[in-house]
XYZ file of C-alpha atoms in Angstrom:
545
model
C -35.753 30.114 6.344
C -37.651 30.084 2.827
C -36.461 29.716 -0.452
C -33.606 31.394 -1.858
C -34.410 34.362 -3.899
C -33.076 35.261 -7.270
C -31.816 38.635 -6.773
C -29.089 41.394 -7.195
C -28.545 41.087 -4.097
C -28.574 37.589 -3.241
C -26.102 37.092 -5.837
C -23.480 39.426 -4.580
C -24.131 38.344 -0.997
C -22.441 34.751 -2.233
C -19.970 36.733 -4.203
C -18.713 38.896 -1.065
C -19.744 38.039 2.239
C -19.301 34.425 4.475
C -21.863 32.354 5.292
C -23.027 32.863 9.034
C -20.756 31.316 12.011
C -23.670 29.169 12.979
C -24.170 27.849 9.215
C -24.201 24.388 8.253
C -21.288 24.939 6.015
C -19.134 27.072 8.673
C -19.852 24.344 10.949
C -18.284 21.894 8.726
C -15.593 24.260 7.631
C -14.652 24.225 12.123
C -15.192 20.333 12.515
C -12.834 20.353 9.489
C -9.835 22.558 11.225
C -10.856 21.085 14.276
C -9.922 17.607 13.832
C -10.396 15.961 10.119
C -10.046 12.239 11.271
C -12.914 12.754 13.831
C -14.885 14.435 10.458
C -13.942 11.588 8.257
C -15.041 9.497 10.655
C -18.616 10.407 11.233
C -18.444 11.788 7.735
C -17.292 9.244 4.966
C -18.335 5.953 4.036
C -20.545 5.558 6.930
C -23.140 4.291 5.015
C -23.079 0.911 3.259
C -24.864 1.709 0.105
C -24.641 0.458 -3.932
C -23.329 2.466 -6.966
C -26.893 2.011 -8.318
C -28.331 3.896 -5.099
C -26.218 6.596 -5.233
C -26.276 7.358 -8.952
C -30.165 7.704 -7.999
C -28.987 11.113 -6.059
C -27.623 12.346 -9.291
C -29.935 11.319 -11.939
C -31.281 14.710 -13.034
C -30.114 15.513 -15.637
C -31.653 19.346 -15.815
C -29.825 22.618 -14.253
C -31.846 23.557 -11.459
C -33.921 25.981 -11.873
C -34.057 28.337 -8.622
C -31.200 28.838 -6.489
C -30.289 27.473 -3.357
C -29.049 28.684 0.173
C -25.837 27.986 0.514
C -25.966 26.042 3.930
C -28.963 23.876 2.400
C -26.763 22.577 -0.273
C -23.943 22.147 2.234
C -26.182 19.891 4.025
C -27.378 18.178 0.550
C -23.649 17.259 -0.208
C -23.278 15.457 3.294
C -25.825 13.235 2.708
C -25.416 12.822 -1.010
C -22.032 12.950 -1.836
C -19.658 12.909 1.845
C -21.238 10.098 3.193
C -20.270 8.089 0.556
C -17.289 9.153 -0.282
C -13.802 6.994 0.737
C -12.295 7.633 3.186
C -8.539 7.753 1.913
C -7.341 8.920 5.627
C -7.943 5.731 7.203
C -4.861 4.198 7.992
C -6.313 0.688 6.765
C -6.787 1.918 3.050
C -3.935 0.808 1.813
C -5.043 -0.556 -1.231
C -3.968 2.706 -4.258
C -1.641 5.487 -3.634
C -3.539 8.390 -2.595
C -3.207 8.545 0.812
C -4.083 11.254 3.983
C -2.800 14.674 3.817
C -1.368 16.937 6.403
C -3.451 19.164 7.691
C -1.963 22.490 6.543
C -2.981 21.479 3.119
C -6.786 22.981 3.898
C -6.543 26.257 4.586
C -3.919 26.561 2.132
C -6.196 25.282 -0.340
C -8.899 27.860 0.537
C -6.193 30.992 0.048
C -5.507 29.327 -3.333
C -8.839 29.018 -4.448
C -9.695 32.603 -3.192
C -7.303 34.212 -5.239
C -8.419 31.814 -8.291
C -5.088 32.748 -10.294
C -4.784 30.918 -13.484
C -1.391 30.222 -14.476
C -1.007 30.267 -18.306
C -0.030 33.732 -18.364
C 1.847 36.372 -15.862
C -1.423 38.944 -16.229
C -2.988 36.284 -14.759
C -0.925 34.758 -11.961
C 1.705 37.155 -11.498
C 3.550 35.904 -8.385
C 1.970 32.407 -8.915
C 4.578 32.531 -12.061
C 7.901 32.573 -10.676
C 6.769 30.457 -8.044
C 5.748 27.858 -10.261
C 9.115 28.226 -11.825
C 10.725 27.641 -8.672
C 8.956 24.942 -7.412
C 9.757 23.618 -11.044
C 13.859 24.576 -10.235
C 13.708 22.588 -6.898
C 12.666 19.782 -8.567
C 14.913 19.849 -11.642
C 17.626 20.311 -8.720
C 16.851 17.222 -6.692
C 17.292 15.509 -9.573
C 19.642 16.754 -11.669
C 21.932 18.478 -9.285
C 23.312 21.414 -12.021
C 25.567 24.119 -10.699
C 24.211 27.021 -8.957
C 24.707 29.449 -12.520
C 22.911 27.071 -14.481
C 19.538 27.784 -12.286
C 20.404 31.113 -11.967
C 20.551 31.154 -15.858
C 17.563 29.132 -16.678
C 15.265 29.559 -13.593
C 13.346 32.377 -14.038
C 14.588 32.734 -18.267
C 12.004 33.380 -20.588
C 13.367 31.756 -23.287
C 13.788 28.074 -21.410
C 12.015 25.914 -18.912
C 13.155 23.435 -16.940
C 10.377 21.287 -17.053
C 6.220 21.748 -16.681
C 3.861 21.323 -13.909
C 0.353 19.491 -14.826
C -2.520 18.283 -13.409
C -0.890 14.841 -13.280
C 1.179 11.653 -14.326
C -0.503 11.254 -17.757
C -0.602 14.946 -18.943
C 3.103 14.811 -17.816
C 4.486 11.630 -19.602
C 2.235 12.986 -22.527
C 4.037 16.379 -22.385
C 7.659 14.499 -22.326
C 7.087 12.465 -25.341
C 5.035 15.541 -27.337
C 8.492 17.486 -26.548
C 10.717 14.528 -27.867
C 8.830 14.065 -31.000
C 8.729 17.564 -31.867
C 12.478 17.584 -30.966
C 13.149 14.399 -33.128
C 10.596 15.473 -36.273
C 11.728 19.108 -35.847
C 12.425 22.169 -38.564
C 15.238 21.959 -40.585
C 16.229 22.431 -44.402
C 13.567 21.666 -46.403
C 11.222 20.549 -44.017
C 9.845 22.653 -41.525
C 8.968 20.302 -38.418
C 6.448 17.667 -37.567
C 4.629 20.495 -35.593
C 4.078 22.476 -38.994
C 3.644 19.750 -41.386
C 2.091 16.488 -39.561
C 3.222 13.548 -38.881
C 2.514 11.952 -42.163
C 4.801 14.392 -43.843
C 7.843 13.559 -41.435
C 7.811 10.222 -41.826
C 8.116 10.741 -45.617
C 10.735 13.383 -44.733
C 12.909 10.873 -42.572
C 11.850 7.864 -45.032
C 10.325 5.808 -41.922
C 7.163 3.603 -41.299
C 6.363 4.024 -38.049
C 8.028 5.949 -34.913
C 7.384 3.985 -31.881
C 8.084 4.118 -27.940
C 9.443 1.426 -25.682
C 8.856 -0.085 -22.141
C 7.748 -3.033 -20.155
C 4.472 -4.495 -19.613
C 4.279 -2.743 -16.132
C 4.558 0.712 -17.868
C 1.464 2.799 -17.266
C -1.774 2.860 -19.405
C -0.829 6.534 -19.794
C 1.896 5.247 -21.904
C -0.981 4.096 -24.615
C -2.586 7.063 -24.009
C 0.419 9.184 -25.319
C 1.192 7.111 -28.264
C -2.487 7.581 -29.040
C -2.763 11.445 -28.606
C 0.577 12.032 -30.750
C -0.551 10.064 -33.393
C 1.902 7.715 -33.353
C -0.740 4.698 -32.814
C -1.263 2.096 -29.899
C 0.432 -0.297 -32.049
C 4.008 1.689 -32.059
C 3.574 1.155 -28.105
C 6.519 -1.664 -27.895
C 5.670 -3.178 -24.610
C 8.431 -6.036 -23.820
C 7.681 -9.152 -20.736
C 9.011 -8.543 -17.588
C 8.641 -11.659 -15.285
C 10.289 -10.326 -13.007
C 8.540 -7.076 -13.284
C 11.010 -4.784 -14.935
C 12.510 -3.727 -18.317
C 16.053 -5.896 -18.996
C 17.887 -3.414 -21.063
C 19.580 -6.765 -23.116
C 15.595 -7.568 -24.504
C 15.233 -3.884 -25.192
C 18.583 -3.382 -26.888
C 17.876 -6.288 -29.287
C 14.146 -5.509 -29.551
C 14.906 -1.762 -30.735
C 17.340 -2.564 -33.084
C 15.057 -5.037 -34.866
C 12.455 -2.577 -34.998
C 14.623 0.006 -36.639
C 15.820 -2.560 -39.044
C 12.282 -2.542 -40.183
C 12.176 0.520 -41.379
C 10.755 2.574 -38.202
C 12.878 4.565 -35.438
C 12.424 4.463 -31.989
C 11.065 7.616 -30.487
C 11.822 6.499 -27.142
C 12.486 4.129 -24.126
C 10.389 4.592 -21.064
C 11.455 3.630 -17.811
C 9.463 3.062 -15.132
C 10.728 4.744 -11.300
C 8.353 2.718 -9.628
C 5.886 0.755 -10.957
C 2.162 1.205 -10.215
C 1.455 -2.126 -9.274
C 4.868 -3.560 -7.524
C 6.828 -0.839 -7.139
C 9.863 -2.027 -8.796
C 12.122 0.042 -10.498
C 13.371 -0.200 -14.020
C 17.515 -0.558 -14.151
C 17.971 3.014 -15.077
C 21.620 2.852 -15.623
C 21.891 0.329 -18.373
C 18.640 1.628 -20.036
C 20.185 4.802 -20.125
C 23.237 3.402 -22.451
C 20.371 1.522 -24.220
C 18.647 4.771 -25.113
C 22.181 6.214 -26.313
C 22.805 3.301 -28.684
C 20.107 3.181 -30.455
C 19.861 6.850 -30.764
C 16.571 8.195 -28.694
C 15.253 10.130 -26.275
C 15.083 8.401 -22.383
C 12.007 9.128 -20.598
C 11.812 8.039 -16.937
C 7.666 7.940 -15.571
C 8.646 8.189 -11.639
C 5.120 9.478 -10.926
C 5.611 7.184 -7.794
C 8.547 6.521 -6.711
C 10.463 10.046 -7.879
C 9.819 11.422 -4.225
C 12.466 8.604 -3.337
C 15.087 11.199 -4.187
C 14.377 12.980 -0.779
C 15.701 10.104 1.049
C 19.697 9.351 1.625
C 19.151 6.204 2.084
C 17.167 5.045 -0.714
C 17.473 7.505 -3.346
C 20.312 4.781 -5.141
C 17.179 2.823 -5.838
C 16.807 5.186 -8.749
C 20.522 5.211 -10.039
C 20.531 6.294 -13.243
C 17.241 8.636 -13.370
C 19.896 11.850 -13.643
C 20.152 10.462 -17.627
C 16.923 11.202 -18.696
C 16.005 13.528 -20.737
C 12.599 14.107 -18.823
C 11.278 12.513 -15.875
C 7.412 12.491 -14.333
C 6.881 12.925 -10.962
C 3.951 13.172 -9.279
C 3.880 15.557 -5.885
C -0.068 14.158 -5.383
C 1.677 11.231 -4.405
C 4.514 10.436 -2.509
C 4.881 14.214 -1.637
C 1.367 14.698 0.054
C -0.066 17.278 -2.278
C -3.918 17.208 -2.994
C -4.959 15.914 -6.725
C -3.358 16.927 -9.095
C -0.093 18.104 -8.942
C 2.113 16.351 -11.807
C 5.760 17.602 -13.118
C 7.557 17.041 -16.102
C 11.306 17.610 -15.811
C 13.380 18.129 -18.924
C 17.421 17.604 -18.446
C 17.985 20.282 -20.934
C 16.091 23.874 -20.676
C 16.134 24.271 -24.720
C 13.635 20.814 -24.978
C 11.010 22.944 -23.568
C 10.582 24.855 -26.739
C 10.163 22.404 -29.606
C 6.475 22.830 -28.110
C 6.335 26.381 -27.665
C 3.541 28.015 -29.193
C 2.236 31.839 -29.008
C -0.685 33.425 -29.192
C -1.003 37.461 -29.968
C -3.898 37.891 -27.655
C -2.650 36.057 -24.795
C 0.820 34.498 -25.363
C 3.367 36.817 -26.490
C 6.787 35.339 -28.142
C 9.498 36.921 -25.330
C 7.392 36.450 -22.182
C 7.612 34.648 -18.985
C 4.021 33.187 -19.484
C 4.058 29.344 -18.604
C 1.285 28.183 -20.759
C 3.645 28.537 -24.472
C 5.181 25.423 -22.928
C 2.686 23.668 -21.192
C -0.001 21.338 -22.676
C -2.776 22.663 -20.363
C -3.670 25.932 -21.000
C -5.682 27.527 -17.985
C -4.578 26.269 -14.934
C -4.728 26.849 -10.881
C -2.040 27.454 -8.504
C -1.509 23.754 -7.598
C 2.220 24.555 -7.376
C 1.837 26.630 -4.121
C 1.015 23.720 -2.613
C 4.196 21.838 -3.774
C 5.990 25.094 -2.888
C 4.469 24.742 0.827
C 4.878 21.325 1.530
C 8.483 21.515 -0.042
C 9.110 24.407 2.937
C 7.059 22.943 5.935
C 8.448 19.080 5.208
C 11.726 20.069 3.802
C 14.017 17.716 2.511
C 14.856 15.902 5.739
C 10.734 15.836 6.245
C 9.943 13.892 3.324
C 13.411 11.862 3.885
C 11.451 10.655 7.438
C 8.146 10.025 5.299
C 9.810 7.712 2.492
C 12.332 6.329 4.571
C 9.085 5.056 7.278
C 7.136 3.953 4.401
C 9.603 1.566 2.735
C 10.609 0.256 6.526
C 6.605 -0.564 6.611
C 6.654 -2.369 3.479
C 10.158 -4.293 4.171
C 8.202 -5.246 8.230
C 4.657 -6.146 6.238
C 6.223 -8.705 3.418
C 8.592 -10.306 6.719
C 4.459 -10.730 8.588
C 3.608 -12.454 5.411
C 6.394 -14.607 4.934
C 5.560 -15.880 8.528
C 1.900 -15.936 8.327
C 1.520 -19.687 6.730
C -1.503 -19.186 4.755
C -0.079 -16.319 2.804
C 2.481 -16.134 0.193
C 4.681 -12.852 -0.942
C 4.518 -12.896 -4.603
C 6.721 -9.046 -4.816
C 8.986 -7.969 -2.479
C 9.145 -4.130 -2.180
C 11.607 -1.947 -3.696
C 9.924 1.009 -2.704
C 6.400 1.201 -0.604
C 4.434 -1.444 -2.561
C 4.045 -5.237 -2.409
C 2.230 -8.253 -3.554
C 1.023 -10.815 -2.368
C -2.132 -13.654 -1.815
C -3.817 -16.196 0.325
C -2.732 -19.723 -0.039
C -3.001 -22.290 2.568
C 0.023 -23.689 3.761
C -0.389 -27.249 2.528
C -1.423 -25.878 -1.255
C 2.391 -23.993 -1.071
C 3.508 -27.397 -0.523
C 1.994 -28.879 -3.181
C 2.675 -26.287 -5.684
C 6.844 -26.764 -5.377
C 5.839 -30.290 -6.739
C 3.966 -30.522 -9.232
C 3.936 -29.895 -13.298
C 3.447 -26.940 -15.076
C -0.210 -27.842 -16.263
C -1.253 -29.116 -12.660
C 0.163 -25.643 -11.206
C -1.926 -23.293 -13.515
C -4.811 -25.344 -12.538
C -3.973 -24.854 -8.530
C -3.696 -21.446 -9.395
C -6.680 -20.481 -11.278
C -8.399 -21.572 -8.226
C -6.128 -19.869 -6.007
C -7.323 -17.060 -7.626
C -10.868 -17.419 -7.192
C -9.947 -17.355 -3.463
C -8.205 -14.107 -3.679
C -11.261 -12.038 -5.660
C -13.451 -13.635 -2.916
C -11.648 -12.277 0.063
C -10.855 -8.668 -1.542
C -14.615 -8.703 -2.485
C -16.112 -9.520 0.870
C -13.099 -7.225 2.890
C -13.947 -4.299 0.592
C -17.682 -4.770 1.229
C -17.404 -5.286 5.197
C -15.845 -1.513 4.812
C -12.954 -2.048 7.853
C -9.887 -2.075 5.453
C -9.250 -1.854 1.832
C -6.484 -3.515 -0.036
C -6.793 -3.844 -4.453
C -5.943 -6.548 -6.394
C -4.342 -6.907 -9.960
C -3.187 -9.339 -11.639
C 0.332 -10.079 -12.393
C 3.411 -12.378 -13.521
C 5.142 -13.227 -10.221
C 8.698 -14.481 -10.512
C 7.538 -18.253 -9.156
C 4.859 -18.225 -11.582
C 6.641 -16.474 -14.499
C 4.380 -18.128 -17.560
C 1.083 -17.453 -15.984
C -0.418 -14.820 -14.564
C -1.456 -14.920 -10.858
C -4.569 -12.500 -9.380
C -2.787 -10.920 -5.685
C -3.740 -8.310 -3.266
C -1.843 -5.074 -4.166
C -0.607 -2.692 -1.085
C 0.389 0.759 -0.940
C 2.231 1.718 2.763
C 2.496 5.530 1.994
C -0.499 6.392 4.862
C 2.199 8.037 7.897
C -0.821 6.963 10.330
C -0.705 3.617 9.234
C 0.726 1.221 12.015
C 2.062 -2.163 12.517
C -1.095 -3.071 14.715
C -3.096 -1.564 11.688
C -1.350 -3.919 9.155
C -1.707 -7.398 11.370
C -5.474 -6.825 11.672
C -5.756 -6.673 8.218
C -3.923 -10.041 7.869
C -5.783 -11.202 10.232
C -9.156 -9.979 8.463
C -8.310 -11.961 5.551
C -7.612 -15.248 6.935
C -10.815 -14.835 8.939
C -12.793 -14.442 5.818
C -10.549 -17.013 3.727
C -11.139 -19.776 5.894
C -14.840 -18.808 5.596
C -15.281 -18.698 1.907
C -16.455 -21.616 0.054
C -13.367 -21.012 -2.733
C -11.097 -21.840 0.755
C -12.808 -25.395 0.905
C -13.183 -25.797 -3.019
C -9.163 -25.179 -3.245
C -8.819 -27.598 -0.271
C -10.581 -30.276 -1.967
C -8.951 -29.950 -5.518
C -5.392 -30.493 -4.242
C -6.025 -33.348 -1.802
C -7.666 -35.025 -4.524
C -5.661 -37.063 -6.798
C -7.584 -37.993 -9.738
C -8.685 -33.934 -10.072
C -5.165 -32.692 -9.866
C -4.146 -35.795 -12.686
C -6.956 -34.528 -15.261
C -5.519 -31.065 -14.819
């Protein structure tokens, strides 16, 4: 074969023509459309190896010099990078909330990449533009449910968006609060907007200390991130207890209004449509009339459990989300896009511009490009995807997918309230749950037992749990992830539990008991199994503690 050659003509061979039918990387490209489980399977995470091996494979830190054949670095990234990649198809990773993806997604994704369109401006998307806008529209609709002339109005209007798509959750809930504080700090009589003039010049405008934003302590760490990035400082991140894992709109009410009685104002509240690590939802509704009382925008991150909407049945879990002013969602999750495909939605079309900016040379004040209200600048065609899967799955599609998925959850926390060496420390609301090992006769003895003596139970309960998800990650069968949490029985400690996300269509009920069953295998096995054993049958330990 020899060594690639650096050459006119090499170079526009990989620039126009495919590599050979019998290549290494058309032969992955066929075992690909051919069947991707029975790829995955030979393909990813075959090989039990440590971070510190791999990172050897990538360790050079100089550009190569000569150029390679295409097939010979198709092979290279099958050793190197496939085979230990994770397999997120498996219908036993259920442990985060990515997830397998339908098939359709793949070529798809190559016609997208071909034509390489970059969506901050219509010279250089065309099409891609009002589809984006669309997808955008569909969104705003399942939501919002306007009248038919208000998206004929604002759809495809240069001079509003309904909302913005980004590469994900964080860039989205960034995007919604940017939008809020430039609405909030904005241009009028003698001062011409936060935008212009900084933040340290509004705040001496509006004669206020601080301007802070609201939510729960199971808000997202993207939530930090925002306050960070619009300068308003982690500190102004108000993040209230919730034992029993969501935001009670009394706390927030009283906590707001003593924080504007000290001088600041309250940028806004943040609710949270599905929690990262429970699932629960945040009691929209009331939070809603909390926002509206004390005078500030109402935010709602349902980069989870937004796709919910899709689903008759279950949408009412997010009653109240039509009052935001903006709303994340994420379509990479629940909605079975590939990474990243994040949406921010804004109630009102107008919002949109308190961020608009233009650019002579490539954003022009009066046109339809997308990027004079977007964060991101260049960007791909991500929302063709959305725009496919919202047409192949349809509404009553994804209403079969979220209505399956919270079923699972609802059948997995009933096997774990009969299995008697587990406890359920979250029921589901949507397609996540909580829960740990804990042998049946240490339940017991937890219901009886003081306060002191229970943390002390716990803490070693807890050493139990790290050991299993250690050794079941490591054995490589299954794959569940752990956090650590206030339960409601345990409200003034926190508690380390395995974490499960039931979004996987392919995972079954057969699939779920053998992961139980896993566990309790390897529990029973551990030495922090025996040690826990020991500490509660033994009196004297359990008075000490």
């Amino acid at each position: 074969m020899g060594e690639a050659q650096v050459s006119l003509e090499h170079l526009f061979r990989v620039f126009t023509k495919p590599e050979h039918k019998d290549s290494k990387l058309a032969q992955i490209e066929q075992h690909l459309s051919d069947n991707i489980l029975d790829f995955l399977s030979q393909h990813v995470v075959t090989k039990k190896t440590s971070l510190e091996e791999i990172e050897k494979d990538f360790s050079d830190s100089k550009v190569p010099e000569a150029p390679e054949f295409v097939s010979t670095h198709a092979e290279s990234l099958l050793d190197k990078l496939v085979a230990h990649s994770v397999n997120t198809y498996s219908p036993t990773f259920i442990g985060h909330m990515t997830s397998a993806l339908p098939y359709f997604h793949l070529p798809l994704s190559k016609l997208m990449v071909g034509l390489n369109q970059n969506l901050v401006k219509i010279e250089t998307s065309k099409a891609f533009t009002p589809l984006e806008r669309q997808v955008l529209g569909m969104m705003h609709n399942l939501v919002y449910d306007q009248s038919q002339a208000f998206y004929d109005k604002h759809l495809h209007s240069a001079a509003h968006s309904l909302g913005a798509f980004c590469s994900g959750g964080t860039i989205a809930n960034i995007t919604a609060l940017w939008v809020a504080r430039n609405k909030l700090l904005g241009p009028q009589k003698g001062f011409s907007g936060v935008a212009k003039a900084g933040l340290a010049a509004a705040y001496r405008f509006h004669d206020i200390n601080n301007l802070g934003v609201m939510c729960s302590k199971r808000g997202h760490y993207s939530l930090s991130k925002a306050v960070d990035v619009l300068g308003l400082g982690r500190e102004q991140l108000i993040t209230l207890p919730a034992p029993r894992q969501t935001l009670d709109p009394a706390k927030a009410l009283r906590a707001g209004k003593r924080y504007q009685e000290e001088g600041n104002k309250l940028l806004a509240i943040v609710g949270v449509g599905g929690t990262t690590e429970t699932g629960h939802v945040d009691p929209l509704d009331e939070l809603a009339d909390v926002a509206k009382e004390l005078g500030c925008w109402f935010h709602v991150d349902a980069a989870w459990g937004g796709a919910t909407l899709f689903s008759s049945r279950y949408r009412d879990r997010l009653k109240g989300i039509e009052r935001a002013d903006s709303i994340t969602i994420d379509a990479h999750k629940q909605m079975y896009v590939p990474m990243g495909a994040g949406m921010a939605l804004f109630k009102d079309p107008q919002n949109a511009n308190a961020v608009r900016h233009h650019a002579q040379y490539i954003l022009r004040a009066g046109s339809k490009d997308l990027g004079a209200t977007t964060l991101e600048g260049s960007r791909n065609g991500m929302a063709m995807m959305v725009y496919s899967a919202l047409h192949i799955f349809g509404r009553k599609g994804y209403e079969l997918l979220i209505d399956r998925s919270i079923d699972k959850a609802k059948d997995f926390a009933h096997m774990i309230d009969k299995a008697q060496d587990f406890e359920l420390t979250t029921s589901p609301t949507l397609s996540l749950l909580t829960y740990r090992v804990c042998p049946a006769e240490v339940q017991q003895k937890l219901k009886h037992v003081n306060a002191k003596t229970r943390n002390a139970i716990n803490e070693k309960i807890d050493a139990l749990v790290v050991a299993v998800q250690k050794q079941q990650r490591e054995a490589g069968k299954s794959f569940v992830s752990r956090t650590r949490l206030e339960a409601p029985d345990y409200p003034s400690q926190c508690i380390t539990v395995f974490r499960v996300v039931l979004a996987n269509p392919l995972t079954s009920h057969n699939d779920l008991a053998a992961i139980l069953a896993e566990q309790h295998l390897i529990a029973k096995e551990t030495k922090a199994w025996q040690e826990l054993i020991d500490f509660v049958s033994d009196e004297h330990l359990l008075a000490s503690a």
